[in-house]
Coordinates of C-alpha atoms and ligand atoms in Angstrom, one line a residue:
X2 CA 92.6 72.7 108.0
X3 CA 94.6 72.4 104.9
X4 CA 98.1 73.9 104.7
X5 CA 98.6 77.2 103.0
X6 CA 100.1 75.3 100.0
X7 CA 100.8 77.7 97.1
X8 CA 99.0 80.6 98.8
X9 CA 101.1 83.8 99.1
X10 CA 102.8 84.4 102.5
X11 CA 100.8 86.2 105.2
X12 CA 100.8 90.0 104.7
X13 CA 102.2 90.1 101.2
X14 CA 98.9 90.8 99.3
X15 CA 97.5 94.3 99.4
X16 CA 93.8 94.8 99.4
X17 CA 93.0 97.4 96.7
X18 CA 91.6 100.2 99.0
X19 CA 93.0 102.1 102.0
X20 CA 91.6 104.8 104.4
X21 CA 93.7 107.8 105.2
X22 CA 93.2 110.7 107.8
X23 CA 95.9 113.3 108.6
X24 CA 96.0 115.1 111.9
X25 CA 96.9 118.8 111.4
X26 CA 97.2 121.1 114.5
X27 CA 95.6 118.4 116.7
X28 CA 92.6 117.7 114.6
X29 CA 92.2 114.6 112.4
X30 CA 90.7 115.3 109.0
X31 CA 87.7 113.3 107.7
X32 CA 89.0 109.9 106.4
X33 CA 89.4 109.4 102.7
X34 CA 89.0 106.0 101.0
X35 CA 91.5 105.8 98.2
X36 CA 93.3 103.1 96.2
X37 CA 96.4 101.8 97.8
X38 CA 99.2 104.1 96.8
X39 CA 102.6 105.3 98.0
X40 CA 102.3 107.7 101.0
X41 CA 103.2 111.3 100.6
X42 CA 105.7 111.7 103.4
X43 CA 108.4 114.3 103.9
X44 CA 111.9 112.7 104.1
X45 CA 112.3 114.8 107.3
X46 CA 109.2 113.0 108.8
X47 CA 109.6 112.4 112.6
X48 CA 108.5 108.8 112.4
X49 CA 111.3 108.0 109.9
X50 CA 114.0 109.2 112.3
X51 CA 112.8 109.0 115.8
X52 CA 110.4 106.0 115.8
X53 CA 107.1 107.8 116.4
X54 CA 104.9 105.1 115.0
X55 CA 102.5 102.5 116.2
X56 CA 100.1 100.1 114.6
X57 CA 97.4 97.5 115.2
X58 CA 96.5 94.2 113.6
X59 CA 93.0 92.8 113.6
X60 CA 90.7 90.7 111.4
X61 CA 87.4 90.7 109.6
X62 CA 85.9 87.2 109.1
X63 CA 83.4 86.1 106.4
X64 CA 81.1 83.6 108.0
X65 CA 79.4 80.7 106.4
X66 CA 76.3 82.9 106.4
X67 CA 78.1 85.4 104.2
X68 CA 78.2 88.1 106.8
X69 CA 81.5 89.9 107.4
X70 CA 82.3 90.4 111.1
X71 CA 85.1 92.5 112.7
X72 CA 86.5 90.9 115.8
X73 CA 86.8 93.1 118.9
X74 CA 87.7 96.2 116.8
X75 CA 86.9 98.7 119.7
X76 CA 89.5 97.1 121.8
X77 CA 92.2 97.3 119.0
X78 CA 91.2 100.9 118.3
X79 CA 91.5 101.7 122.0
X80 CA 95.0 100.0 122.2
X81 CA 96.2 102.1 119.3
X82 CA 95.0 105.2 121.1
X83 CA 97.0 104.0 124.2
X84 CA 100.1 103.4 122.1
X85 CA 99.9 106.8 120.8
X86 CA 99.9 108.3 124.3
X87 CA 103.0 106.3 125.3
X88 CA 104.7 107.5 122.1
X89 CA 103.8 111.2 122.7
X90 CA 101.9 111.1 119.3
X91 CA 98.9 113.4 118.8
X92 CA 95.9 112.0 120.7
X93 CA 93.6 109.9 118.6
X94 CA 89.9 109.2 119.3
X95 CA 89.3 105.4 119.2
X96 CA 85.9 106.1 117.6
X97 CA 87.7 107.7 114.7
X98 CA 90.1 104.7 114.3
X99 CA 87.1 102.3 114.5
X100 CA 85.1 104.2 111.8
X101 CA 88.3 104.0 109.5
X102 CA 88.6 100.3 110.2
X103 CA 85.0 99.7 109.2
X104 CA 85.4 101.8 106.1
X105 CA 88.5 99.7 105.1
X106 CA 86.5 96.5 105.4
X107 CA 83.5 97.9 103.4
X108 CA 85.9 99.1 100.7
X109 CA 87.6 95.7 100.4
X110 CA 84.7 93.2 100.7
X111 CA 85.5 91.8 97.2
X112 CA 88.8 90.5 98.4
X113 CA 87.6 89.3 101.9
X114 CA 88.0 85.5 101.7
X115 CA 85.8 82.9 103.5
X116 CA 87.2 80.8 106.4
X117 CA 89.9 79.8 107.2
X118 CA 91.0 83.0 105.4
X119 CA 90.3 86.5 106.7
X120 CA 90.8 90.2 105.9
X121 CA 93.6 91.4 108.1
X122 CA 93.4 95.1 108.9
X123 CA 96.5 97.2 109.8
X124 CA 95.8 100.6 111.2
X125 CA 99.1 102.7 111.4
X126 CA 99.8 106.0 113.1
X127 CA 103.0 108.0 112.1
X128 CA 104.4 111.3 113.4
X129 CA 104.8 113.5 110.3
X130 CA 106.5 116.7 111.5
X131 CA 109.3 117.5 109.0
X132 CA 111.9 118.1 111.6
X133 CA 115.2 116.2 112.0
X134 CA 116.1 118.3 115.0
X135 CA 113.1 117.0 117.0
X136 CA 114.8 114.0 118.7
X137 CA 113.7 115.3 122.1
X138 CA 110.4 116.8 120.9
X139 CA 107.1 115.1 120.0
X140 CA 105.5 115.3 116.5
X141 CA 102.6 117.7 116.5
X142 CA 101.1 116.4 113.3
X143 CA 100.4 112.8 112.3
X144 CA 99.0 110.5 109.6
X145 CA 96.6 107.7 110.4
X146 CA 95.9 105.1 107.7
X147 CA 94.3 101.7 107.6
X148 CA 95.5 99.1 105.0
X149 CA 94.1 95.6 104.5
X150 CA 95.4 92.2 103.3
X151 CA 93.5 89.0 102.5
X152 CA 95.3 86.3 104.5
X153 CA 95.3 82.5 105.0
X154 CA 97.5 81.0 107.7
X155 CA 100.2 83.0 109.4
X156 CA 102.6 80.2 110.1
X157 CA 103.5 78.4 106.8
X158 CA 102.2 74.8 107.0
X159 CA 99.0 75.8 108.8
X160 CA 98.5 73.9 112.0
X161 CA 102.0 72.5 112.3
X162 CA 103.3 72.6 115.9
X163 CA 105.8 75.4 116.6
X164 CA 109.4 75.2 118.0
X165 CA 110.2 78.0 120.4
X166 CA 113.7 78.9 121.6
X167 CA 113.5 80.1 125.2
X168 CA 115.7 83.2 125.5
X169 CA 116.6 84.2 129.1
X170 CA 119.3 86.8 128.5
X171 CA 118.2 89.2 125.8
X172 CA 114.8 91.0 126.5
X173 CA 112.2 91.5 123.8
X174 CA 111.9 95.1 124.5
X175 CA 112.3 97.7 127.3
X176 CA 110.1 97.9 130.4
X177 CA 108.5 101.2 129.2
X178 CA 107.5 99.8 125.8
X179 CA 106.4 96.3 126.7
X180 CA 102.8 97.2 126.2
X181 CA 103.2 99.4 123.1
X182 CA 102.6 98.1 119.7
X183 CA 105.5 100.0 118.1
X184 CA 107.9 99.0 115.3
X185 CA 111.0 99.5 117.5
X186 CA 110.0 96.4 119.6
X187 CA 110.1 94.2 116.4
X188 CA 113.4 95.6 115.4
X189 CA 114.9 94.8 118.8
X190 CA 113.6 91.2 118.7
X191 CA 114.7 90.5 115.0
X192 CA 118.4 89.6 115.4
X193 CA 117.6 87.2 118.3
X194 CA 114.8 85.6 116.2
X195 CA 117.0 85.2 113.1
X196 CA 119.8 83.6 115.2
X197 CA 117.2 81.2 116.8
X198 CA 116.0 80.2 113.2
X199 CA 119.5 79.8 111.8
X200 CA 121.2 78.1 114.7
X201 CA 118.4 76.0 116.2
X202 CA 115.7 75.7 113.4
X203 CA 113.3 77.4 115.8
X204 CA 110.2 79.2 114.5
X205 CA 110.0 81.9 117.2
X206 CA 111.7 83.1 120.4
X207 CA 110.0 82.9 123.7
X208 CA 111.4 85.8 125.7
X209 CA 112.0 85.0 129.4
X210 CA 114.5 87.7 130.6
X211 CA 116.0 86.6 133.9
X212 CA 113.8 83.5 133.8
X213 CA 110.5 85.5 133.7
X214 CA 108.5 83.8 130.9
X215 CA 106.8 86.6 128.9
X216 CA 105.8 86.2 125.3
X217 CA 107.2 85.7 121.8
X218 CA 108.0 88.5 119.3
X219 CA 104.3 88.8 118.2
X220 CA 102.1 86.5 120.3
X221 CA 101.3 85.7 123.9
X222 CA 102.3 82.4 125.6
X223 CA 99.8 80.0 127.3
X224 CA 100.2 76.7 129.2
X225 CA 97.2 74.5 128.8
X226 CA 96.0 71.2 130.1
X227 CA 92.6 69.5 130.6
X228 CA 91.8 71.6 133.7
X229 CA 93.8 74.9 133.5
X230 CA 95.0 77.7 131.4
X231 CA 98.0 79.5 132.8
X232 CA 99.5 82.7 131.4
X233 CA 101.5 85.7 132.7
X234 CA 99.5 88.2 134.6
X235 CA 99.0 91.7 133.0
X236 CA 101.9 93.9 133.8
X237 CA 103.9 96.5 131.7
X238 CA 106.4 93.9 130.3
X239 CA 104.4 92.5 127.5
X240 CA 101.7 93.3 124.9
X241 CA 98.2 92.7 126.3
X242 CA 96.8 90.6 123.5
X243 CA 93.1 90.7 122.5
X244 CA 93.4 87.0 121.5
X245 CA 94.9 86.2 125.0
X246 CA 92.0 87.9 126.7
X247 CA 89.4 86.2 124.4
X248 CA 90.9 82.7 124.9
X249 CA 91.0 83.2 128.7
X250 CA 87.2 84.2 128.6
X251 CA 86.3 81.2 126.5
X252 CA 88.3 78.9 128.7
X253 CA 86.4 80.2 131.8
X254 CA 83.1 79.6 130.1
X255 CA 84.2 76.1 129.1
X256 CA 85.0 75.2 132.8
X257 CA 88.8 75.7 132.9
X258 CA 90.5 77.3 135.8
X259 CA 92.4 80.4 134.5
X260 CA 95.6 81.4 136.3
X261 CA 97.2 84.8 135.4
X262 CA 100.5 84.8 137.2
X263 CA 104.3 84.6 136.7
X264 CA 105.7 81.5 135.0
X265 CA 109.2 80.2 135.5
X266 CA 111.5 78.2 133.2
X267 CA 111.3 75.2 135.6
X268 CA 107.5 75.3 135.3
X269 CA 107.5 75.1 131.5
X270 CA 109.9 72.3 131.5
X271 CA 107.8 70.4 134.0
X272 CA 104.5 71.3 132.2
X273 CA 106.0 70.0 129.0
X274 CA 106.1 66.4 130.5
X275 CA 102.3 66.2 130.5
X276 CA 100.6 69.4 129.3
X277 CA 100.3 71.6 126.2
X278 CA 101.5 75.0 125.2
X279 CA 100.2 77.6 122.7
X280 CA 100.8 81.0 121.2
X281 CA 97.9 83.4 121.1
X282 CA 97.6 86.4 118.7
X283 CA 95.4 87.8 115.9
X284 CA 97.8 86.3 113.3
X285 CA 98.7 83.1 115.1
X286 CA 95.1 82.6 116.4
X287 CA 95.9 79.8 118.8
X288 CA 98.9 77.9 117.6
X289 CA 100.3 74.7 119.3
X290 CA 103.8 74.6 120.6
X291 CA 105.4 71.2 120.0
X292 CA 109.0 71.9 121.2
X293 CA 110.9 74.2 123.5
X294 CA 114.6 74.7 123.3
X295 CA 116.1 75.6 126.7
X296 CA 119.8 76.1 127.1
X297 CA 120.4 74.1 123.9
X298 CA 118.2 71.2 125.0
X299 CA 115.2 70.3 122.9
X300 CA 112.1 69.5 125.1
X301 CA 109.0 67.9 123.6
X302 CA 105.8 69.5 124.8
X303 CA 103.2 66.9 125.5
X304 CA 103.0 64.6 122.4
X305 CA 104.9 67.1 120.3
X306 CA 101.9 67.8 118.2
X307 CA 99.1 70.5 118.4
X308 CA 97.4 69.6 121.7
X309 CA 93.8 68.4 121.8
X310 CA 92.8 71.0 124.3
X311 CA 94.6 73.7 122.4
X312 CA 92.6 72.7 119.3
X313 CA 89.3 72.7 121.3
X314 CA 90.0 76.3 122.5
X315 CA 91.0 77.4 119.1
X316 CA 87.8 76.0 117.6
X317 CA 85.7 77.8 120.2
X318 CA 87.5 81.1 119.3
X319 CA 87.1 80.6 115.6
X320 CA 83.4 79.7 116.0
X321 CA 82.7 83.1 117.7
X322 CA 84.7 84.9 115.0
X323 CA 82.7 83.1 112.3
X324 CA 79.3 83.7 113.9
X325 CA 78.9 80.0 114.6
X326 CA 79.0 80.2 118.4
X327 CA 77.0 82.6 120.6
X328 CA 78.8 85.9 120.9
X329 CA 78.0 86.3 124.7
X330 CA 80.4 89.3 125.1
X331 CA 79.4 91.3 122.0
X332 CA 82.9 90.8 120.5
X333 CA 81.8 90.8 116.8
X334 CA 80.3 93.5 114.7
X335 CA 78.7 92.7 111.4
X336 CA 80.1 95.2 109.0
X337 CA 78.5 93.9 105.8
Ligands
PLP6 C1 100.1 92.0 118.5 C2 100.9 91.3 119.5 C3 100.4 90.3 120.3 C4 99.0 89.7 120.0 O1 98.0 90.6 120.3 P1 96.5 90.3 119.7 O2 95.8 91.5 120.2 O3 96.1 89.1 120.3 O4 96.7 90.3 118.2 C5 101.2 89.7 121.2 N1 102.5 90.1 121.5 C6 103.0 91.1 120.7 C7 104.4 91.5 121.0 C8 102.3 91.7 119.7 O5 102.8 92.7 119.0

């Protein structure tokens, strides 16, 4: 794949149309498809003060056959509904979210690029009650909207191997929010990530509080070799990625042993001598890790490039997304 070259950075281009639905007294109004425009939000809005907001990120892919397919949109819609519960936001029906996601794709077909690009969809849920005294009370009303952005490669330079700083002291988030896709988690990780970029020329931080290897700021972490894929087992400490789940399924189909269990710092250091490592996420797809920085020491992972097996698993995932490999699990929906 060619590097992004002069393409604008991931997430900076707004597709022209968005879909909006407000919840008033516990009922979401029918979605409206409107041109992208500033939100009408009271400055007292709950989300602006007390963090009652969550979001999702998923993609629609235009295949070589011209069809536009959403990838595992039900799963993302369900995760948004689960985040809403954990943030005490009004309950949202995943089917309502799904219908809005599909409407956003249909309204933005003109700007949906062919592979390797995609249309990135961003559903957002905000608590809107105008009450700055509600620090210890939930927002009764909310706004749900879906925006879209035509994207190329998330990490500048396309398939360049990534450098991760392994952080064992500062956690990414708190135990009760590990699984929630909420803005506060990214705010908490930001200073640590900026310091890793500035002081170590790292791309991302791999959070491993107390030596428990979890994930980076926005992607899950996998160890890979010719026989096995190893990643942390599902618990409340990290975001349960749809990409992680998809790669594990495909790996099983391709004959790999999949191990979901705890991973230690010693194991990643040892694994780096012979194996591969990768980040999995909607934006990152499956990105190879070339270097780990542990206690100031730079450790080359495998050859230091994007691993061969990583590339093979990535290709299998992309082939399903593009409609070029049998979709055995019904992951894709043709929207147009
Ligand atoms: C969104 C996200 C991921 C990746 O999830 P996908 O469903 O694969 O896109 C992983 N970790 C964090 C912290 C995230 O926010």
